[in-house]
């Protein structure tokens, strides 16, 4: 590093790259139809990682992304994704799912279990090869983790895409949110099972008991506070829950989700919540995408990683569409309805990336598996709008049709 540039200055250069490159690609390339800005930011994070920029321009990569700079970026990324997961927990509306429990349970169940099984079959094949299973994983953890990654629906990104399609506040949009909400709860529950450390099970049980007791008092307190104070107290609650989960051997992201899940969305103004989610995505989440890109690895070989990503993508899409189609048959949906819902529930970016980050942090998957999962998540999300848009145009009556 030249003597004239301090770590702070290089850090600011990195931030400039993080925000400039994806914006220019998105705006000049006019990618919004098939790749919203958030997807472009994820792809740019991969391009700026060691697998692409690090190989093509190793000197530039080594100059900008030094260890101190990466550590600073990671600190911002942790807080950004904690807030994002916390918001996802707050936006869960399980009361509506309970009101329509038969329809919601059947659809969410098949939409989750079928791609999980398909993805698990691919994962079983990967366990027979070297370089995919993490050093800290048992076989069942790896298989279940990869299978669940294929079943994930990214609720926050799903909301953004349905806003773009103009169906978020329509009956079909609210139905899809119910299905995704139930799957979101199941995803984090399975993650907690995967991360269960039987040597620290006492600490984990103590955290869950303490969390349940404190949640009761926390909810009573929040109901009495004015909305302005709820935001501050909610963030304090977020930090405490994340700390408790990480201390017990679970991951701080599990704590962040739990912190939001016990909060009611109607405690906050919906426009302010939408604005917060938008601002987090705009201001700090790009740092997380870059941080994610820095973790990609192609040492197993680019062809093997891409082939694995393709297999996972097929398992994910086929499993999700088949599962929703089975649910549609049981519930007697109209022709074409299951296809629209299945493709929208296929949206994976962000939550799946967060999920995969946790699996890699805990040594359950390798960086090669992480890269394949990341490519799968990006591809599945990019397919959503181009596939669903013409289907919605042909079947407009489904948009306003209540469950």
PDB file of N, CA and C in Angstrom, residues 77-165:
ATOM      1  N   UNK A  77     -21.255  -5.312   7.570  1.00  0.00           N
ATOM      2  CA  UNK A  77     -22.105  -6.350   6.981  1.00  0.00           C
ATOM      3  C   UNK A  77     -22.888  -7.101   8.052  1.00  0.00           C
ATOM      4  N   UNK A  78     -22.253  -7.426   9.175  1.00  0.00           N
ATOM      5  CA  UNK A  78     -22.946  -8.139  10.256  1.00  0.00           C
ATOM      6  C   UNK A  78     -24.141  -7.346  10.749  1.00  0.00           C
ATOM      7  N   UNK A  79     -23.935  -6.062  11.024  1.00  0.00           N
ATOM      8  CA  UNK A  79     -25.028  -5.238  11.546  1.00  0.00           C
ATOM      9  C   UNK A  79     -26.119  -5.072  10.491  1.00  0.00           C
ATOM     10  N   UNK A  80     -25.736  -4.894   9.234  1.00  0.00           N
ATOM     11  CA  UNK A  80     -26.717  -4.724   8.163  1.00  0.00           C
ATOM     12  C   UNK A  80     -27.621  -5.943   8.061  1.00  0.00           C
ATOM     13  N   UNK A  81     -27.039  -7.115   8.042  1.00  0.00           N
ATOM     14  CA  UNK A  81     -27.837  -8.316   7.839  1.00  0.00           C
ATOM     15  C   UNK A  81     -28.632  -8.656   9.096  1.00  0.00           C
ATOM     16  N   UNK A  82     -28.129  -8.298  10.273  1.00  0.00           N
ATOM     17  CA  UNK A  82     -28.908  -8.485  11.499  1.00  0.00           C
ATOM     18  C   UNK A  82     -30.183  -7.657  11.444  1.00  0.00           C
ATOM     19  N   UNK A  83     -30.083  -6.403  11.033  1.00  0.00           N
ATOM     20  CA  UNK A  83     -31.264  -5.547  10.922  1.00  0.00           C
ATOM     21  C   UNK A  83     -32.230  -6.106   9.880  1.00  0.00           C
ATOM     22  N   UNK A  84     -31.676  -6.579   8.772  1.00  0.00           N
ATOM     23  CA  UNK A  84     -32.512  -7.091   7.687  1.00  0.00           C
ATOM     24  C   UNK A  84     -33.291  -8.324   8.137  1.00  0.00           C
ATOM     25  N   UNK A  85     -32.624  -9.244   8.819  1.00  0.00           N
ATOM     26  CA  UNK A  85     -33.286 -10.456   9.306  1.00  0.00           C
ATOM     27  C   UNK A  85     -34.307 -10.102  10.390  1.00  0.00           C
ATOM     28  N   UNK A  86     -33.973  -9.130  11.224  1.00  0.00           N
ATOM     29  CA  UNK A  86     -34.894  -8.644  12.262  1.00  0.00           C
ATOM     30  C   UNK A  86     -36.180  -8.110  11.631  1.00  0.00           C
ATOM     31  N   UNK A  87     -36.040  -7.313  10.570  1.00  0.00           N
ATOM     32  CA  UNK A  87     -37.213  -6.796   9.862  1.00  0.00           C
ATOM     33  C   UNK A  87     -38.031  -7.936   9.276  1.00  0.00           C
ATOM     34  N   UNK A  88     -37.350  -8.940   8.712  1.00  0.00           N
ATOM     35  CA  UNK A  88     -38.059 -10.099   8.156  1.00  0.00           C
ATOM     36  C   UNK A  88     -38.883 -10.793   9.231  1.00  0.00           C
ATOM     37  N   UNK A  89     -38.333 -10.887  10.445  1.00  0.00           N
ATOM     38  CA  UNK A  89     -39.077 -11.488  11.546  1.00  0.00           C
ATOM     39  C   UNK A  89     -40.287 -10.661  11.929  1.00  0.00           C
ATOM     40  N   UNK A  90     -40.128  -9.344  11.967  1.00  0.00           N
ATOM     41  CA  UNK A  90     -41.249  -8.461  12.318  1.00  0.00           C
ATOM     42  C   UNK A  90     -42.378  -8.572  11.297  1.00  0.00           C
ATOM     43  N   UNK A  91     -42.007  -8.728  10.026  1.00  0.00           N
ATOM     44  CA  UNK A  91     -43.009  -8.739   8.964  1.00  0.00           C
ATOM     45  C   UNK A  91     -43.770 -10.049   8.849  1.00  0.00           C
ATOM     46  N   UNK A  92     -43.379 -11.066   9.609  1.00  0.00           N
ATOM     47  CA  UNK A  92     -44.159 -12.295   9.634  1.00  0.00           C
ATOM     48  C   UNK A  92     -45.549 -11.990  10.184  1.00  0.00           C
ATOM     49  N   UNK A  93     -46.566 -12.522   9.554  1.00  0.00           N
ATOM     50  CA  UNK A  93     -47.936 -12.349  10.047  1.00  0.00           C
ATOM     51  C   UNK A  93     -48.570 -13.729  10.159  1.00  0.00           C
ATOM     52  N   UNK A  94     -48.306 -14.385  11.284  1.00  0.00           N
ATOM     53  CA  UNK A  94     -48.785 -15.745  11.471  1.00  0.00           C
ATOM     54  C   UNK A  94     -50.270 -15.788  11.838  1.00  0.00           C
ATOM     55  N   UNK A  95     -50.833 -14.656  12.242  1.00  0.00           N
ATOM     56  CA  UNK A  95     -52.257 -14.648  12.576  1.00  0.00           C
ATOM     57  C   UNK A  95     -53.108 -14.896  11.328  1.00  0.00           C
ATOM     58  N   UNK A  96     -52.724 -14.284  10.201  1.00  0.00           N
ATOM     59  CA  UNK A  96     -53.463 -14.535   8.958  1.00  0.00           C
ATOM     60  C   UNK A  96     -53.278 -15.977   8.507  1.00  0.00           C
ATOM     61  N   UNK A  97     -52.064 -16.493   8.694  1.00  0.00           N
ATOM     62  CA  UNK A  97     -51.828 -17.889   8.335  1.00  0.00           C
ATOM     63  C   UNK A  97     -52.699 -18.814   9.172  1.00  0.00           C
ATOM     64  N   UNK A  98     -52.898 -18.469  10.445  1.00  0.00           N
ATOM     65  CA  UNK A  98     -53.740 -19.284  11.320  1.00  0.00           C
ATOM     66  C   UNK A  98     -55.208 -19.200  10.891  1.00  0.00           C
ATOM     67  N   UNK A  99     -55.638 -18.022  10.471  1.00  0.00           N
ATOM     68  CA  UNK A  99     -57.023 -17.855  10.010  1.00  0.00           C
ATOM     69  C   UNK A  99     -57.309 -18.754   8.815  1.00  0.00           C
ATOM     70  N   UNK A 100     -56.309 -18.889   7.926  1.00  0.00           N
ATOM     71  CA  UNK A 100     -56.439 -19.753   6.738  1.00  0.00           C
ATOM     72  C   UNK A 100     -55.512 -20.960   6.893  1.00  0.00           C
ATOM     73  N   UNK A 101     -55.577 -21.613   8.032  1.00  0.00           N
ATOM     74  CA  UNK A 101     -54.538 -22.591   8.390  1.00  0.00           C
ATOM     75  C   UNK A 101     -54.516 -23.828   7.486  1.00  0.00           C
ATOM     76  N   UNK A 102     -55.661 -24.314   7.037  1.00  0.00           N
ATOM     77  CA  UNK A 102     -55.637 -25.515   6.195  1.00  0.00           C
ATOM     78  C   UNK A 102     -54.938 -25.222   4.878  1.00  0.00           C
ATOM     79  N   UNK A 103     -55.405 -24.197   4.195  1.00  0.00           N
ATOM     80  CA  UNK A 103     -54.819 -23.835   2.903  1.00  0.00           C
ATOM     81  C   UNK A 103     -53.348 -23.447   3.050  1.00  0.00           C
ATOM     82  N   UNK A 104     -53.032 -22.634   4.073  1.00  0.00           N
ATOM     83  CA  UNK A 104     -51.657 -22.159   4.262  1.00  0.00           C
ATOM     84  C   UNK A 104     -50.718 -23.306   4.614  1.00  0.00           C
ATOM     85  N   UNK A 105     -51.168 -24.199   5.499  1.00  0.00           N
ATOM     86  CA  UNK A 105     -50.305 -25.304   5.927  1.00  0.00           C
ATOM     87  C   UNK A 105     -50.024 -26.269   4.788  1.00  0.00           C
ATOM     88  N   UNK A 106     -51.060 -26.597   4.014  1.00  0.00           N
ATOM     89  CA  UNK A 106     -50.875 -27.528   2.892  1.00  0.00           C
ATOM     90  C   UNK A 106     -49.912 -26.932   1.874  1.00  0.00           C
ATOM     91  N   UNK A 107     -50.145 -25.679   1.482  1.00  0.00           N
ATOM     92  CA  UNK A 107     -49.300 -25.062   0.451  1.00  0.00           C
ATOM     93  C   UNK A 107     -47.875 -24.865   0.946  1.00  0.00           C
ATOM     94  N   UNK A 108     -47.726 -24.274   2.131  1.00  0.00           N
ATOM     95  CA  UNK A 108     -46.380 -24.038   2.663  1.00  0.00           C
ATOM     96  C   UNK A 108     -45.648 -25.347   2.898  1.00  0.00           C
ATOM     97  N   UNK A 109     -46.373 -26.369   3.347  1.00  0.00           N
ATOM     98  CA  UNK A 109     -45.742 -27.667   3.608  1.00  0.00           C
ATOM     99  C   UNK A 109     -45.167 -28.294   2.356  1.00  0.00           C
ATOM    100  N   UNK A 110     -45.986 -28.391   1.309  1.00  0.00           N
ATOM    101  CA  UNK A 110     -45.489 -28.986   0.067  1.00  0.00           C
ATOM    102  C   UNK A 110     -44.441 -28.100  -0.607  1.00  0.00           C
ATOM    103  N   UNK A 111     -44.599 -26.762  -0.502  1.00  0.00           N
ATOM    104  CA  UNK A 111     -43.627 -25.842  -1.102  1.00  0.00           C
ATOM    105  C   UNK A 111     -42.273 -25.937  -0.426  1.00  0.00           C
ATOM    106  N   UNK A 112     -42.238 -26.416   0.807  1.00  0.00           N
ATOM    107  CA  UNK A 112     -40.981 -26.546   1.548  1.00  0.00           C
ATOM    108  C   UNK A 112     -40.395 -27.947   1.435  1.00  0.00           C
ATOM    109  N   UNK A 113     -41.220 -28.951   1.670  1.00  0.00           N
ATOM    110  CA  UNK A 113     -40.715 -30.327   1.786  1.00  0.00           C
ATOM    111  C   UNK A 113     -40.211 -30.872   0.455  1.00  0.00           C
ATOM    112  N   UNK A 114     -40.935 -30.614  -0.626  1.00  0.00           N
ATOM    113  CA  UNK A 114     -40.545 -31.206  -1.919  1.00  0.00           C
ATOM    114  C   UNK A 114     -39.189 -30.704  -2.407  1.00  0.00           C
ATOM    115  N   UNK A 115     -38.927 -29.386  -2.468  1.00  0.00           N
ATOM    116  CA  UNK A 115     -37.574 -28.959  -2.870  1.00  0.00           C
ATOM    117  C   UNK A 115     -36.513 -29.365  -1.858  1.00  0.00           C
ATOM    118  N   UNK A 116     -36.893 -29.466  -0.581  1.00  0.00           N
ATOM    119  CA  UNK A 116     -35.932 -29.938   0.427  1.00  0.00           C
ATOM    120  C   UNK A 116     -35.474 -31.357   0.101  1.00  0.00           C
ATOM    121  N   UNK A 117     -36.417 -32.220  -0.270  1.00  0.00           N
ATOM    122  CA  UNK A 117     -36.072 -33.604  -0.624  1.00  0.00           C
ATOM    123  C   UNK A 117     -35.214 -33.650  -1.885  1.00  0.00           C
ATOM    124  N   UNK A 118     -35.589 -32.875  -2.896  1.00  0.00           N
ATOM    125  CA  UNK A 118     -34.825 -32.853  -4.143  1.00  0.00           C
ATOM    126  C   UNK A 118     -33.402 -32.346  -3.894  1.00  0.00           C
ATOM    127  N   UNK A 119     -33.298 -31.257  -3.131  1.00  0.00           N
ATOM    128  CA  UNK A 119     -31.978 -30.712  -2.828  1.00  0.00           C
ATOM    129  C   UNK A 119     -31.144 -31.654  -1.984  1.00  0.00           C
ATOM    130  N   UNK A 120     -31.796 -32.383  -1.091  1.00  0.00           N
ATOM    131  CA  UNK A 120     -31.079 -33.346  -0.241  1.00  0.00           C
ATOM    132  C   UNK A 120     -30.495 -34.480  -1.067  1.00  0.00           C
ATOM    133  N   UNK A 121     -31.209 -34.874  -2.129  1.00  0.00           N
ATOM    134  CA  UNK A 121     -30.680 -35.929  -3.010  1.00  0.00           C
ATOM    135  C   UNK A 121     -29.394 -35.465  -3.699  1.00  0.00           C
ATOM    136  N   UNK A 122     -29.380 -34.205  -4.146  1.00  0.00           N
ATOM    137  CA  UNK A 122     -28.150 -33.654  -4.729  1.00  0.00           C
ATOM    138  C   UNK A 122     -27.044 -33.615  -3.685  1.00  0.00           C
ATOM    139  N   UNK A 123     -27.391 -33.239  -2.455  1.00  0.00           N
ATOM    140  CA  UNK A 123     -26.396 -33.143  -1.384  1.00  0.00           C
ATOM    141  C   UNK A 123     -25.813 -34.500  -1.048  1.00  0.00           C
ATOM    142  N   UNK A 124     -26.632 -35.554  -1.089  1.00  0.00           N
ATOM    143  CA  UNK A 124     -26.114 -36.909  -0.841  1.00  0.00           C
ATOM    144  C   UNK A 124     -25.040 -37.253  -1.858  1.00  0.00           C
ATOM    145  N   UNK A 125     -25.261 -36.884  -3.118  1.00  0.00           N
ATOM    146  CA  UNK A 125     -24.239 -37.109  -4.140  1.00  0.00           C
ATOM    147  C   UNK A 125     -22.964 -36.335  -3.868  1.00  0.00           C
ATOM    148  N   UNK A 126     -23.103 -35.124  -3.338  1.00  0.00           N
ATOM    149  CA  UNK A 126     -21.921 -34.305  -3.036  1.00  0.00           C
ATOM    150  C   UNK A 126     -21.114 -34.885  -1.874  1.00  0.00           C
ATOM    151  N   UNK A 127     -21.766 -35.568  -0.938  1.00  0.00           N
ATOM    152  CA  UNK A 127     -21.029 -36.168   0.185  1.00  0.00           C
ATOM    153  C   UNK A 127     -20.079 -37.264  -0.275  1.00  0.00           C
ATOM    154  N   UNK A 128     -20.291 -37.783  -1.463  1.00  0.00           N
ATOM    155  CA  UNK A 128     -19.435 -38.859  -1.989  1.00  0.00           C
ATOM    156  C   UNK A 128     -18.200 -38.304  -2.692  1.00  0.00           C
ATOM    157  N   UNK A 129     -18.083 -36.963  -2.742  1.00  0.00           N
ATOM    158  CA  UNK A 129     -16.938 -36.325  -3.384  1.00  0.00           C
ATOM    159  C   UNK A 129     -16.225 -35.427  -2.382  1.00  0.00           C
ATOM    160  N   UNK A 130     -14.970 -35.200  -2.615  1.00  0.00           N
ATOM    161  CA  UNK A 130     -14.199 -34.338  -1.731  1.00  0.00           C
ATOM    162  C   UNK A 130     -14.393 -32.862  -2.097  1.00  0.00           C
ATOM    163  N   UNK A 131     -14.294 -32.016  -1.072  1.00  0.00           N
ATOM    164  CA  UNK A 131     -14.290 -30.582  -1.312  1.00  0.00           C
ATOM    165  C   UNK A 131     -15.612 -29.874  -1.100  1.00  0.00           C
ATOM    166  N   UNK A 132     -16.667 -30.622  -0.751  1.00  0.00           N
ATOM    167  CA  UNK A 132     -17.983 -29.999  -0.613  1.00  0.00           C
ATOM    168  C   UNK A 132     -18.469 -29.952   0.833  1.00  0.00           C
ATOM    169  N   UNK A 133     -18.179 -30.987   1.609  1.00  0.00           N
ATOM    170  CA  UNK A 133     -18.661 -31.074   2.991  1.00  0.00           C
ATOM    171  C   UNK A 133     -17.682 -30.358   3.913  1.00  0.00           C
ATOM    172  N   UNK A 134     -18.193 -29.498   4.777  1.00  0.00           N
ATOM    173  CA  UNK A 134     -17.345 -28.735   5.681  1.00  0.00           C
ATOM    174  C   UNK A 134     -16.689 -29.599   6.736  1.00  0.00           C
ATOM    175  N   UNK A 135     -15.583 -29.107   7.274  1.00  0.00           N
ATOM    176  CA  UNK A 135     -14.816 -29.875   8.257  1.00  0.00           C
ATOM    177  C   UNK A 135     -15.554 -30.069   9.577  1.00  0.00           C
ATOM    178  N   UNK A 136     -16.522 -29.191   9.868  1.00  0.00           N
ATOM    179  CA  UNK A 136     -17.249 -29.298  11.136  1.00  0.00           C
ATOM    180  C   UNK A 136     -18.610 -29.937  11.002  1.00  0.00           C
ATOM    181  N   UNK A 137     -18.879 -30.601   9.873  1.00  0.00           N
ATOM    182  CA  UNK A 137     -20.226 -31.114   9.603  1.00  0.00           C
ATOM    183  C   UNK A 137     -20.313 -32.622   9.742  1.00  0.00           C
ATOM    184  N   UNK A 138     -21.422 -33.079  10.264  1.00  0.00           N
ATOM    185  CA  UNK A 138     -21.827 -34.467  10.112  1.00  0.00           C
ATOM    186  C   UNK A 138     -22.605 -34.563   8.807  1.00  0.00           C
ATOM    187  N   UNK A 139     -22.690 -35.752   8.253  1.00  0.00           N
ATOM    188  CA  UNK A 139     -23.331 -35.915   6.940  1.00  0.00           C
ATOM    189  C   UNK A 139     -24.769 -35.418   6.946  1.00  0.00           C
ATOM    190  N   UNK A 140     -25.517 -35.723   8.016  1.00  0.00           N
ATOM    191  CA  UNK A 140     -26.923 -35.325   8.047  1.00  0.00           C
ATOM    192  C   UNK A 140     -27.060 -33.805   8.104  1.00  0.00           C
ATOM    193  N   UNK A 141     -26.109 -33.121   8.755  1.00  0.00           N
ATOM    194  CA  UNK A 141     -26.164 -31.663   8.808  1.00  0.00           C
ATOM    195  C   UNK A 141     -25.944 -31.066   7.421  1.00  0.00           C
ATOM    196  N   UNK A 142     -24.965 -31.616   6.705  1.00  0.00           N
ATOM    197  CA  UNK A 142     -24.680 -31.119   5.360  1.00  0.00           C
ATOM    198  C   UNK A 142     -25.865 -31.360   4.436  1.00  0.00           C
ATOM    199  N   UNK A 143     -26.409 -32.580   4.444  1.00  0.00           N
ATOM    200  CA  UNK A 143     -27.521 -32.928   3.553  1.00  0.00           C
ATOM    201  C   UNK A 143     -28.744 -32.073   3.866  1.00  0.00           C
ATOM    202  N   UNK A 144     -29.078 -31.958   5.139  1.00  0.00           N
ATOM    203  CA  UNK A 144     -30.244 -31.162   5.527  1.00  0.00           C
ATOM    204  C   UNK A 144     -30.021 -29.675   5.229  1.00  0.00           C
ATOM    205  N   UNK A 145     -28.799 -29.183   5.444  1.00  0.00           N
ATOM    206  CA  UNK A 145     -28.501 -27.780   5.191  1.00  0.00           C
ATOM    207  C   UNK A 145     -28.623 -27.427   3.720  1.00  0.00           C
ATOM    208  N   UNK A 146     -28.039 -28.246   2.848  1.00  0.00           N
ATOM    209  CA  UNK A 146     -28.123 -27.987   1.406  1.00  0.00           C
ATOM    210  C   UNK A 146     -29.563 -28.163   0.923  1.00  0.00           C
ATOM    211  N   UNK A 147     -30.247 -29.190   1.435  1.00  0.00           N
ATOM    212  CA  UNK A 147     -31.639 -29.398   1.057  1.00  0.00           C
ATOM    213  C   UNK A 147     -32.508 -28.222   1.432  1.00  0.00           C
ATOM    214  N   UNK A 148     -32.316 -27.698   2.640  1.00  0.00           N
ATOM    215  CA  UNK A 148     -33.108 -26.545   3.078  1.00  0.00           C
ATOM    216  C   UNK A 148     -32.756 -25.304   2.284  1.00  0.00           C
ATOM    217  N   UNK A 149     -31.503 -25.157   1.867  1.00  0.00           N
ATOM    218  CA  UNK A 149     -31.121 -24.020   1.030  1.00  0.00           C
ATOM    219  C   UNK A 149     -31.906 -24.029  -0.286  1.00  0.00           C
ATOM    220  N   UNK A 150     -32.214 -25.212  -0.795  1.00  0.00           N
ATOM    221  CA  UNK A 150     -33.011 -25.319  -2.024  1.00  0.00           C
ATOM    222  C   UNK A 150     -34.482 -25.002  -1.781  1.00  0.00           C
ATOM    223  N   UNK A 151     -34.919 -25.078  -0.531  1.00  0.00           N
ATOM    224  CA  UNK A 151     -36.332 -24.869  -0.208  1.00  0.00           C
ATOM    225  C   UNK A 151     -36.643 -23.449   0.242  1.00  0.00           C
ATOM    226  N   UNK A 152     -35.608 -22.645   0.517  1.00  0.00           N
ATOM    227  CA  UNK A 152     -35.788 -21.303   1.078  1.00  0.00           C
ATOM    228  C   UNK A 152     -36.600 -20.406   0.147  1.00  0.00           C
ATOM    229  N   UNK A 153     -37.470 -19.597   0.752  1.00  0.00           N
ATOM    230  CA  UNK A 153     -38.092 -18.469   0.063  1.00  0.00           C
ATOM    231  C   UNK A 153     -37.666 -17.201   0.788  1.00  0.00           C
ATOM    232  N   UNK A 154     -37.146 -16.228   0.051  1.00  0.00           N
ATOM    233  CA  UNK A 154     -36.653 -14.989   0.661  1.00  0.00           C
ATOM    234  C   UNK A 154     -37.814 -14.017   0.812  1.00  0.00           C
ATOM    235  N   UNK A 155     -38.414 -13.962   1.996  1.00  0.00           N
ATOM    236  CA  UNK A 155     -39.591 -13.136   2.228  1.00  0.00           C
ATOM    237  C   UNK A 155     -39.356 -11.653   1.904  1.00  0.00           C
ATOM    238  N   UNK A 156     -38.256 -11.016   2.358  1.00  0.00           N
ATOM    239  CA  UNK A 156     -38.073  -9.588   2.047  1.00  0.00           C
ATOM    240  C   UNK A 156     -37.944  -9.304   0.556  1.00  0.00           C
ATOM    241  N   UNK A 157     -37.216 -10.153  -0.168  1.00  0.00           N
ATOM    242  CA  UNK A 157     -37.073  -9.944  -1.614  1.00  0.00           C
ATOM    243  C   UNK A 157     -38.374 -10.276  -2.329  1.00  0.00           C
ATOM    244  N   UNK A 158     -39.105 -11.260  -1.824  1.00  0.00           N
ATOM    245  CA  UNK A 158     -40.413 -11.575  -2.389  1.00  0.00           C
ATOM    246  C   UNK A 158     -41.335 -10.363  -2.300  1.00  0.00           C
ATOM    247  N   UNK A 159     -41.294  -9.656  -1.173  1.00  0.00           N
ATOM    248  CA  UNK A 159     -42.099  -8.442  -1.013  1.00  0.00           C
ATOM    249  C   UNK A 159     -41.710  -7.397  -2.063  1.00  0.00           C
ATOM    250  N   UNK A 160     -40.402  -7.207  -2.275  1.00  0.00           N
ATOM    251  CA  UNK A 160     -39.938  -6.228  -3.255  1.00  0.00           C
ATOM    252  C   UNK A 160     -40.393  -6.591  -4.671  1.00  0.00           C
ATOM    253  N   UNK A 161     -40.296  -7.873  -5.019  1.00  0.00           N
ATOM    254  CA  UNK A 161     -40.681  -8.298  -6.366  1.00  0.00           C
ATOM    255  C   UNK A 161     -42.185  -8.195  -6.572  1.00  0.00           C
ATOM    256  N   UNK A 162     -42.972  -8.512  -5.550  1.00  0.00           N
ATOM    257  CA  UNK A 162     -44.428  -8.409  -5.701  1.00  0.00           C
ATOM    258  C   UNK A 162     -44.867  -6.946  -5.763  1.00  0.00           C
ATOM    259  N   UNK A 163     -44.127  -6.056  -5.073  1.00  0.00           N
ATOM    260  CA  UNK A 163     -44.385  -4.619  -5.241  1.00  0.00           C
ATOM    261  C   UNK A 163     -44.141  -4.211  -6.688  1.00  0.00           C
ATOM    262  N   UNK A 164     -43.055  -4.704  -7.248  1.00  0.00           N
ATOM    263  CA  UNK A 164     -42.696  -4.384  -8.635  1.00  0.00           C
ATOM    264  C   UNK A 164     -43.764  -4.898  -9.610  1.00  0.00           C
ATOM    265  N   UNK A 165     -44.324  -6.069  -9.308  1.00  0.00           N
ATOM    266  CA  UNK A 165     -45.336  -6.667 -10.169  1.00  0.00           C
ATOM    267  C   UNK A 165     -46.732  -6.108  -9.912  1.00  0.00           C
TER     268      UNK A 165
END
